[in-house]
C-alpha cells in the first residue's frame, strides 16, 4: 500500500509518499480501505519530533482519524461487517491507503455524508464533546468562551455549544469571524484587536462565563480565569501559544469555586478513549444526518501525496475547519 513516511524529524518536506506493508489485523480491529484522513495539530507535533520517536502510538505511520470502507474484521469485533462505511479515531496509521482501527473507536458514517466530510468528524467532535460537555458540564442556558473557534476542534465546539442551547462567545482572527458566527457563535471576538476578557466582562455585566475551552495556553491563562463566573470551569485542550508555568491565587480557586481541568485524547488509556467515542456517538451522531443541525467543516482537501502541503496549510493557520487528505 501507499503511505506517508518520514525518515527524520523536521519541516513539512520530510513527508514523502512511500510503499509500506499493510497493517496486521488484530482480534479487535477492523481493516479499513481509507478514502479520507483528517490532518490534526498532533500530526505536526509528531513530524517535528515532539513525541520523541517516530512510532509514537499504534503505528510508525502518522495520522489519527480516518473514513473509509471495512475490508476485513477481526474475530472479536462486534457490529461491523465487510463493506460498512466507517469513520473513527486511530492510534496512528491514518496517512495510508489501509488502516486498522479498534472497532470500539469506529462509528458508522452518516448516510448523507461523503468520506471527506466524515473524516472531518471523529477527532475534533469527540474532543469538543469531551472537553465542553463531559468535563466542562455545559448545560442549556450556560455561557461558554471558545478560543481558536475557527479551527477544527473550535468550530466543532461552537456547533455543539449552540446545539446545547448555550450562549457562545468565540475568539478567532478577524477575517474568520463571520464564518464562526454562522456556526452559532453569539459574540465573536477578534483576538488580535480586542481583549476577550474585557468583551466578556462588559457583555456579562461582570459575571463571566460558565465554561472556557482553551487551546492557547499560558498567554491566555490569567484572562481565562478572570473571565470565569463563580463556579466556572476552565478546560485546557491545547497549548498552541505555549505551555510552561502559570500562576493563580489559590484564593481565586477556593472562594470562587473554580475548576481547572486538562484533556488530551492521545495520551488517554484505551478504555478511556472507547468511552469518549461512545459518549459522543450516543449523544450526537444522528445530528449529522441530512438536514440535521451539525455539519463537519472542511477547509480544504489534498491528495495523500501532497501531505506536506496539507501540513503547510495547517501551519499557516489560514484554515477554517478541517484539512483532509484523500486517497486516489
PDB file of N, CA, C and O in Angstrom, residues 266-328:
ATOM      1  N   UNK A 266      -4.791  11.736  22.964  1.00  0.00           N
ATOM      2  CA  UNK A 266      -3.700  10.863  22.534  1.00  0.00           C
ATOM      3  C   UNK A 266      -3.056  10.114  23.693  1.00  0.00           C
ATOM      4  O   UNK A 266      -2.632   8.969  23.542  1.00  0.00           O
ATOM      5  N   UNK A 267      -2.998  10.736  24.863  1.00  0.00           N
ATOM      6  CA  UNK A 267      -2.321  10.106  25.997  1.00  0.00           C
ATOM      7  C   UNK A 267      -3.273   9.362  26.928  1.00  0.00           C
ATOM      8  O   UNK A 267      -2.847   8.851  27.968  1.00  0.00           O
ATOM      9  N   UNK A 268      -4.538   9.271  26.585  1.00  0.00           N
ATOM     10  CA  UNK A 268      -5.507   8.540  27.413  1.00  0.00           C
ATOM     11  C   UNK A 268      -5.311   7.035  27.281  1.00  0.00           C
ATOM     12  O   UNK A 268      -4.856   6.533  26.253  1.00  0.00           O
ATOM     13  N   UNK A 269      -5.723   6.302  28.323  1.00  0.00           N
ATOM     14  CA  UNK A 269      -5.763   4.852  28.225  1.00  0.00           C
ATOM     15  C   UNK A 269      -6.821   4.447  27.205  1.00  0.00           C
ATOM     16  O   UNK A 269      -7.794   5.164  26.977  1.00  0.00           O
ATOM     17  N   UNK A 270      -6.648   3.277  26.582  1.00  0.00           N
ATOM     18  CA  UNK A 270      -7.538   2.866  25.512  1.00  0.00           C
ATOM     19  C   UNK A 270      -8.982   2.778  25.979  1.00  0.00           C
ATOM     20  O   UNK A 270      -9.908   3.159  25.263  1.00  0.00           O
ATOM     21  N   UNK A 271      -9.202   2.303  27.200  1.00  0.00           N
ATOM     22  CA  UNK A 271     -10.568   2.187  27.721  1.00  0.00           C
ATOM     23  C   UNK A 271     -11.223   3.563  27.840  1.00  0.00           C
ATOM     24  O   UNK A 271     -12.425   3.713  27.595  1.00  0.00           O
ATOM     25  N   UNK A 272     -10.443   4.567  28.192  1.00  0.00           N
ATOM     26  CA  UNK A 272     -10.982   5.919  28.287  1.00  0.00           C
ATOM     27  C   UNK A 272     -11.337   6.460  26.908  1.00  0.00           C
ATOM     28  O   UNK A 272     -12.343   7.157  26.734  1.00  0.00           O
ATOM     29  N   UNK A 273     -10.517   6.140  25.919  1.00  0.00           N
ATOM     30  CA  UNK A 273     -10.823   6.561  24.548  1.00  0.00           C
ATOM     31  C   UNK A 273     -12.110   5.912  24.054  1.00  0.00           C
ATOM     32  O   UNK A 273     -12.932   6.558  23.389  1.00  0.00           O
ATOM     33  N   UNK A 274     -12.298   4.631  24.367  1.00  0.00           N
ATOM     34  CA  UNK A 274     -13.550   3.962  23.988  1.00  0.00           C
ATOM     35  C   UNK A 274     -14.749   4.713  24.563  1.00  0.00           C
ATOM     36  O   UNK A 274     -15.762   4.924  23.874  1.00  0.00           O
ATOM     37  N   UNK A 275     -14.641   5.099  25.832  1.00  0.00           N
ATOM     38  CA  UNK A 275     -15.750   5.784  26.498  1.00  0.00           C
ATOM     39  C   UNK A 275     -16.006   7.150  25.873  1.00  0.00           C
ATOM     40  O   UNK A 275     -17.163   7.573  25.730  1.00  0.00           O
ATOM     41  N   UNK A 276     -14.948   7.852  25.484  1.00  0.00           N
ATOM     42  CA  UNK A 276     -15.110   9.154  24.852  1.00  0.00           C
ATOM     43  C   UNK A 276     -15.887   9.031  23.545  1.00  0.00           C
ATOM     44  O   UNK A 276     -16.812   9.808  23.277  1.00  0.00           O
ATOM     45  N   UNK A 277     -15.495   8.065  22.724  1.00  0.00           N
ATOM     46  CA  UNK A 277     -16.185   7.867  21.443  1.00  0.00           C
ATOM     47  C   UNK A 277     -17.627   7.465  21.682  1.00  0.00           C
ATOM     48  O   UNK A 277     -18.548   7.954  21.011  1.00  0.00           O
ATOM     49  N   UNK A 278     -17.862   6.576  22.639  1.00  0.00           N
ATOM     50  CA  UNK A 278     -19.224   6.127  22.927  1.00  0.00           C
ATOM     51  C   UNK A 278     -20.112   7.291  23.376  1.00  0.00           C
ATOM     52  O   UNK A 278     -21.267   7.416  22.934  1.00  0.00           O
ATOM     53  N   UNK A 279     -19.592   8.142  24.249  1.00  0.00           N
ATOM     54  CA  UNK A 279     -20.387   9.283  24.722  1.00  0.00           C
ATOM     55  C   UNK A 279     -20.767  10.197  23.566  1.00  0.00           C
ATOM     56  O   UNK A 279     -21.923  10.648  23.469  1.00  0.00           O
ATOM     57  N   UNK A 280     -19.811  10.487  22.696  1.00  0.00           N
ATOM     58  CA  UNK A 280     -20.121  11.347  21.549  1.00  0.00           C
ATOM     59  C   UNK A 280     -21.133  10.686  20.629  1.00  0.00           C
ATOM     60  O   UNK A 280     -22.110  11.313  20.208  1.00  0.00           O
ATOM     61  N   UNK A 281     -20.903   9.419  20.319  1.00  0.00           N
ATOM     62  CA  UNK A 281     -21.781   8.718  19.377  1.00  0.00           C
ATOM     63  C   UNK A 281     -23.215   8.692  19.876  1.00  0.00           C
ATOM     64  O   UNK A 281     -24.156   8.976  19.119  1.00  0.00           O
ATOM     65  N   UNK A 282     -23.402   8.369  21.148  1.00  0.00           N
ATOM     66  CA  UNK A 282     -24.746   8.263  21.697  1.00  0.00           C
ATOM     67  C   UNK A 282     -25.466   9.603  21.733  1.00  0.00           C
ATOM     68  O   UNK A 282     -26.680   9.667  21.565  1.00  0.00           O
ATOM     69  N   UNK A 283     -24.726  10.663  21.917  1.00  0.00           N
ATOM     70  CA  UNK A 283     -25.348  11.977  22.095  1.00  0.00           C
ATOM     71  C   UNK A 283     -25.557  12.733  20.788  1.00  0.00           C
ATOM     72  O   UNK A 283     -26.547  13.449  20.634  1.00  0.00           O
ATOM     73  N   UNK A 284     -24.634  12.568  19.820  1.00  0.00           N
ATOM     74  CA  UNK A 284     -24.626  13.491  18.699  1.00  0.00           C
ATOM     75  C   UNK A 284     -24.658  12.877  17.304  1.00  0.00           C
ATOM     76  O   UNK A 284     -24.948  13.593  16.340  1.00  0.00           O
ATOM     77  N   UNK A 285     -24.333  11.604  17.138  1.00  0.00           N
ATOM     78  CA  UNK A 285     -24.086  11.096  15.795  1.00  0.00           C
ATOM     79  C   UNK A 285     -25.278  11.278  14.863  1.00  0.00           C
ATOM     80  O   UNK A 285     -25.116  11.633  13.685  1.00  0.00           O
ATOM     81  N   UNK A 286     -26.494  11.079  15.368  1.00  0.00           N
ATOM     82  CA  UNK A 286     -27.666  11.208  14.491  1.00  0.00           C
ATOM     83  C   UNK A 286     -27.932  12.650  14.084  1.00  0.00           C
ATOM     84  O   UNK A 286     -28.728  12.905  13.179  1.00  0.00           O
ATOM     85  N   UNK A 287     -27.230  13.599  14.706  1.00  0.00           N
ATOM     86  CA  UNK A 287     -27.430  15.010  14.355  1.00  0.00           C
ATOM     87  C   UNK A 287     -26.663  15.406  13.094  1.00  0.00           C
ATOM     88  O   UNK A 287     -26.726  16.563  12.677  1.00  0.00           O
ATOM     89  N   UNK A 288     -25.937  14.463  12.497  1.00  0.00           N
ATOM     90  CA  UNK A 288     -25.236  14.723  11.241  1.00  0.00           C
ATOM     91  C   UNK A 288     -26.011  14.224  10.027  1.00  0.00           C
ATOM     92  O   UNK A 288     -25.555  14.368   8.897  1.00  0.00           O
ATOM     93  N   UNK A 289     -27.150  13.600  10.253  1.00  0.00           N
ATOM     94  CA  UNK A 289     -27.943  13.121   9.128  1.00  0.00           C
ATOM     95  C   UNK A 289     -28.483  14.296   8.326  1.00  0.00           C
ATOM     96  O   UNK A 289     -28.544  15.423   8.827  1.00  0.00           O
ATOM     97  N   UNK A 290     -28.880  14.044   7.101  1.00  0.00           N
ATOM     98  CA  UNK A 290     -29.309  15.101   6.193  1.00  0.00           C
ATOM     99  C   UNK A 290     -30.314  16.043   6.804  1.00  0.00           C
ATOM    100  O   UNK A 290     -31.319  15.613   7.360  1.00  0.00           O
ATOM    101  N   UNK A 291     -30.033  17.344   6.745  1.00  0.00           N
ATOM    102  CA  UNK A 291     -30.928  18.353   7.275  1.00  0.00           C
ATOM    103  C   UNK A 291     -30.825  18.555   8.765  1.00  0.00           C
ATOM    104  O   UNK A 291     -31.541  19.396   9.326  1.00  0.00           O
ATOM    105  N   UNK A 292     -29.963  17.801   9.459  1.00  0.00           N
ATOM    106  CA  UNK A 292     -29.827  17.944  10.906  1.00  0.00           C
ATOM    107  C   UNK A 292     -28.954  19.158  11.233  1.00  0.00           C
ATOM    108  O   UNK A 292     -28.502  19.889  10.353  1.00  0.00           O
ATOM    109  N   UNK A 293     -28.689  19.341  12.524  1.00  0.00           N
ATOM    110  CA  UNK A 293     -28.129  20.610  12.976  1.00  0.00           C
ATOM    111  C   UNK A 293     -26.609  20.700  12.951  1.00  0.00           C
ATOM    112  O   UNK A 293     -26.069  21.792  13.100  1.00  0.00           O
ATOM    113  N   UNK A 294     -25.899  19.605  12.783  1.00  0.00           N
ATOM    114  CA  UNK A 294     -24.443  19.644  12.836  1.00  0.00           C
ATOM    115  C   UNK A 294     -23.849  19.396  11.451  1.00  0.00           C
ATOM    116  O   UNK A 294     -24.384  18.615  10.674  1.00  0.00           O
ATOM    117  N   UNK A 295     -22.723  20.063  11.192  1.00  0.00           N
ATOM    118  CA  UNK A 295     -22.050  19.885   9.911  1.00  0.00           C
ATOM    119  C   UNK A 295     -20.544  19.805  10.127  1.00  0.00           C
ATOM    120  O   UNK A 295     -19.970  20.605  10.870  1.00  0.00           O
ATOM    121  N   UNK A 296     -19.885  18.835   9.505  1.00  0.00           N
ATOM    122  CA  UNK A 296     -18.427  18.834   9.525  1.00  0.00           C
ATOM    123  C   UNK A 296     -17.913  19.971   8.655  1.00  0.00           C
ATOM    124  O   UNK A 296     -18.373  20.153   7.526  1.00  0.00           O
ATOM    125  N   UNK A 297     -17.000  20.750   9.184  1.00  0.00           N
ATOM    126  CA  UNK A 297     -16.493  21.919   8.471  1.00  0.00           C
ATOM    127  C   UNK A 297     -15.170  21.547   7.797  1.00  0.00           C
ATOM    128  O   UNK A 297     -14.179  21.278   8.465  1.00  0.00           O
ATOM    129  N   UNK A 298     -15.175  21.523   6.475  1.00  0.00           N
ATOM    130  CA  UNK A 298     -13.987  21.158   5.699  1.00  0.00           C
ATOM    131  C   UNK A 298     -13.384  22.422   5.102  1.00  0.00           C
ATOM    132  O   UNK A 298     -14.045  23.154   4.359  1.00  0.00           O
ATOM    133  N   UNK A 299     -12.136  22.664   5.420  1.00  0.00           N
ATOM    134  CA  UNK A 299     -11.425  23.817   4.868  1.00  0.00           C
ATOM    135  C   UNK A 299     -10.896  23.512   3.472  1.00  0.00           C
ATOM    136  O   UNK A 299     -11.089  24.292   2.538  1.00  0.00           O
ATOM    137  N   UNK A 300     -10.204  22.381   3.326  1.00  0.00           N
ATOM    138  CA  UNK A 300      -9.536  22.071   2.068  1.00  0.00           C
ATOM    139  C   UNK A 300      -9.191  20.593   2.021  1.00  0.00           C
ATOM    140  O   UNK A 300      -9.172  19.912   3.057  1.00  0.00           O
ATOM    141  N   UNK A 301      -8.934  20.097   0.819  1.00  0.00           N
ATOM    142  CA  UNK A 301      -8.520  18.703   0.635  1.00  0.00           C
ATOM    143  C   UNK A 301      -7.222  18.662  -0.154  1.00  0.00           C
ATOM    144  O   UNK A 301      -6.972  19.506  -1.026  1.00  0.00           O
ATOM    145  N   UNK A 302      -6.406  17.652   0.150  1.00  0.00           N
ATOM    146  CA  UNK A 302      -5.141  17.435  -0.539  1.00  0.00           C
ATOM    147  C   UNK A 302      -5.005  15.947  -0.816  1.00  0.00           C
ATOM    148  O   UNK A 302      -5.352  15.114   0.032  1.00  0.00           O
ATOM    149  N   UNK A 303      -4.493  15.589  -1.977  1.00  0.00           N
ATOM    150  CA  UNK A 303      -4.184  14.194  -2.247  1.00  0.00           C
ATOM    151  C   UNK A 303      -3.111  13.716  -1.267  1.00  0.00           C
ATOM    152  O   UNK A 303      -2.295  14.500  -0.784  1.00  0.00           O
ATOM    153  N   UNK A 304      -3.124  12.424  -0.955  1.00  0.00           N
ATOM    154  CA  UNK A 304      -2.186  11.866   0.010  1.00  0.00           C
ATOM    155  C   UNK A 304      -0.738  12.259  -0.302  1.00  0.00           C
ATOM    156  O   UNK A 304       0.029  12.603   0.611  1.00  0.00           O
ATOM    157  N   UNK A 305      -0.376  12.223  -1.566  1.00  0.00           N
ATOM    158  CA  UNK A 305       0.992  12.552  -1.953  1.00  0.00           C
ATOM    159  C   UNK A 305       1.368  13.990  -1.610  1.00  0.00           C
ATOM    160  O   UNK A 305       2.554  14.335  -1.549  1.00  0.00           O
ATOM    161  N   UNK A 306       0.360  14.836  -1.375  1.00  0.00           N
ATOM    162  CA  UNK A 306       0.608  16.242  -1.041  1.00  0.00           C
ATOM    163  C   UNK A 306       0.436  16.498   0.463  1.00  0.00           C
ATOM    164  O   UNK A 306       0.095  17.599   0.880  1.00  0.00           O
ATOM    165  N   UNK A 307       0.741  15.504   1.269  1.00  0.00           N
ATOM    166  CA  UNK A 307       0.618  15.663   2.721  1.00  0.00           C
ATOM    167  C   UNK A 307       1.458  16.832   3.228  1.00  0.00           C
ATOM    168  O   UNK A 307       1.049  17.548   4.164  1.00  0.00           O
ATOM    169  N   UNK A 308       2.611  17.051   2.634  1.00  0.00           N
ATOM    170  CA  UNK A 308       3.448  18.179   3.060  1.00  0.00           C
ATOM    171  C   UNK A 308       2.726  19.505   2.862  1.00  0.00           C
ATOM    172  O   UNK A 308       2.786  20.404   3.717  1.00  0.00           O
ATOM    173  N   UNK A 309       2.016  19.644   1.743  1.00  0.00           N
ATOM    174  CA  UNK A 309       1.253  20.873   1.502  1.00  0.00           C
ATOM    175  C   UNK A 309       0.118  21.020   2.508  1.00  0.00           C
ATOM    176  O   UNK A 309      -0.198  22.136   2.942  1.00  0.00           O
ATOM    177  N   UNK A 310      -0.499  19.910   2.871  1.00  0.00           N
ATOM    178  CA  UNK A 310      -1.557  19.954   3.874  1.00  0.00           C
ATOM    179  C   UNK A 310      -1.006  20.437   5.212  1.00  0.00           C
ATOM    180  O   UNK A 310      -1.648  21.232   5.912  1.00  0.00           O
ATOM    181  N   UNK A 311       0.177  19.972   5.574  1.00  0.00           N
ATOM    182  CA  UNK A 311       0.802  20.428   6.817  1.00  0.00           C
ATOM    183  C   UNK A 311       1.135  21.919   6.754  1.00  0.00           C
ATOM    184  O   UNK A 311       0.951  22.646   7.731  1.00  0.00           O
ATOM    185  N   UNK A 312       1.610  22.356   5.606  1.00  0.00           N
ATOM    186  CA  UNK A 312       1.921  23.780   5.474  1.00  0.00           C
ATOM    187  C   UNK A 312       0.659  24.624   5.609  1.00  0.00           C
ATOM    188  O   UNK A 312       0.685  25.717   6.185  1.00  0.00           O
ATOM    189  N   UNK A 313      -0.436  24.131   5.059  1.00  0.00           N
ATOM    190  CA  UNK A 313      -1.703  24.846   5.194  1.00  0.00           C
ATOM    191  C   UNK A 313      -2.083  24.977   6.660  1.00  0.00           C
ATOM    192  O   UNK A 313      -2.476  26.048   7.117  1.00  0.00           O
ATOM    193  N   UNK A 314      -1.932  23.922   7.431  1.00  0.00           N
ATOM    194  CA  UNK A 314      -2.260  23.994   8.850  1.00  0.00           C
ATOM    195  C   UNK A 314      -1.300  24.916   9.594  1.00  0.00           C
ATOM    196  O   UNK A 314      -1.715  25.695  10.453  1.00  0.00           O
ATOM    197  N   UNK A 315      -0.030  24.843   9.247  1.00  0.00           N
ATOM    198  CA  UNK A 315       0.960  25.698   9.915  1.00  0.00           C
ATOM    199  C   UNK A 315       0.727  27.177   9.633  1.00  0.00           C
ATOM    200  O   UNK A 315       1.089  28.031  10.451  1.00  0.00           O
ATOM    201  N   UNK A 316       0.099  27.487   8.512  1.00  0.00           N
ATOM    202  CA  UNK A 316      -0.189  28.882   8.183  1.00  0.00           C
ATOM    203  C   UNK A 316      -1.310  29.457   9.027  1.00  0.00           C
ATOM    204  O   UNK A 316      -1.488  30.679   9.080  1.00  0.00           O
ATOM    205  N   UNK A 317      -2.090  28.583   9.665  1.00  0.00           N
ATOM    206  CA  UNK A 317      -3.264  28.976  10.464  1.00  0.00           C
ATOM    207  C   UNK A 317      -4.304  29.711   9.636  1.00  0.00           C
ATOM    208  O   UNK A 317      -5.124  30.461  10.177  1.00  0.00           O
ATOM    209  N   UNK A 318      -4.290  29.489   8.323  1.00  0.00           N
ATOM    210  CA  UNK A 318      -5.274  30.133   7.450  1.00  0.00           C
ATOM    211  C   UNK A 318      -6.567  29.337   7.355  1.00  0.00           C
ATOM    212  O   UNK A 318      -7.571  29.850   6.850  1.00  0.00           O
ATOM    213  N   UNK A 319      -6.566  28.109   7.842  1.00  0.00           N
ATOM    214  CA  UNK A 319      -7.731  27.246   7.643  1.00  0.00           C
ATOM    215  C   UNK A 319      -8.879  27.600   8.568  1.00  0.00           C
ATOM    216  O   UNK A 319      -8.698  28.067   9.696  1.00  0.00           O
ATOM    217  N   UNK A 320     -10.075  27.368   8.063  1.00  0.00           N
ATOM    218  CA  UNK A 320     -11.301  27.395   8.871  1.00  0.00           C
ATOM    219  C   UNK A 320     -11.880  25.988   8.794  1.00  0.00           C
ATOM    220  O   UNK A 320     -12.366  25.552   7.763  1.00  0.00           O
ATOM    221  N   UNK A 321     -11.793  25.233   9.881  1.00  0.00           N
ATOM    222  CA  UNK A 321     -12.244  23.860   9.873  1.00  0.00           C
ATOM    223  C   UNK A 321     -11.120  22.920   9.493  1.00  0.00           C
ATOM    224  O   UNK A 321      -9.926  23.226   9.591  1.00  0.00           O
ATOM    225  N   UNK A 322     -11.500  21.723   9.026  1.00  0.00           N
ATOM    226  CA  UNK A 322     -10.582  20.615   8.857  1.00  0.00           C
ATOM    227  C   UNK A 322      -9.867  20.618   7.510  1.00  0.00           C
ATOM    228  O   UNK A 322     -10.444  20.966   6.486  1.00  0.00           O
ATOM    229  N   UNK A 323      -8.627  20.147   7.540  1.00  0.00           N
ATOM    230  CA  UNK A 323      -7.845  19.855   6.338  1.00  0.00           C
ATOM    231  C   UNK A 323      -7.840  18.341   6.172  1.00  0.00           C
ATOM    232  O   UNK A 323      -7.549  17.611   7.122  1.00  0.00           O
ATOM    233  N   UNK A 324      -8.175  17.871   4.974  1.00  0.00           N
ATOM    234  CA  UNK A 324      -8.396  16.441   4.740  1.00  0.00           C
ATOM    235  C   UNK A 324      -7.465  15.942   3.639  1.00  0.00           C
ATOM    236  O   UNK A 324      -7.297  16.585   2.594  1.00  0.00           O
ATOM    237  N   UNK A 325      -6.876  14.755   3.872  1.00  0.00           N
ATOM    238  CA  UNK A 325      -6.132  14.039   2.839  1.00  0.00           C
ATOM    239  C   UNK A 325      -7.058  13.042   2.159  1.00  0.00           C
ATOM    240  O   UNK A 325      -7.845  12.373   2.835  1.00  0.00           O
ATOM    241  N   UNK A 326      -6.961  12.937   0.855  1.00  0.00           N
ATOM    242  CA  UNK A 326      -7.795  11.991   0.113  1.00  0.00           C
ATOM    243  C   UNK A 326      -6.915  10.982  -0.604  1.00  0.00           C
ATOM    244  O   UNK A 326      -5.802  11.279  -1.019  1.00  0.00           O
ATOM    245  N   UNK A 327      -7.425   9.755  -0.722  1.00  0.00           N
ATOM    246  CA  UNK A 327      -6.698   8.689  -1.398  1.00  0.00           C
ATOM    247  C   UNK A 327      -7.188   8.575  -2.836  1.00  0.00           C
ATOM    248  O   UNK A 327      -8.392   8.625  -3.093  1.00  0.00           O
ATOM    249  N   UNK A 328      -6.288   8.422  -3.790  1.00  0.00           N
ATOM    250  CA  UNK A 328      -6.670   8.349  -5.199  1.00  0.00           C
ATOM    251  C   UNK A 328      -6.279   6.999  -5.757  1.00  0.00           C
ATOM    252  O   UNK A 328      -5.227   6.465  -5.402  1.00  0.00           O
TER     253      UNK A 328
END
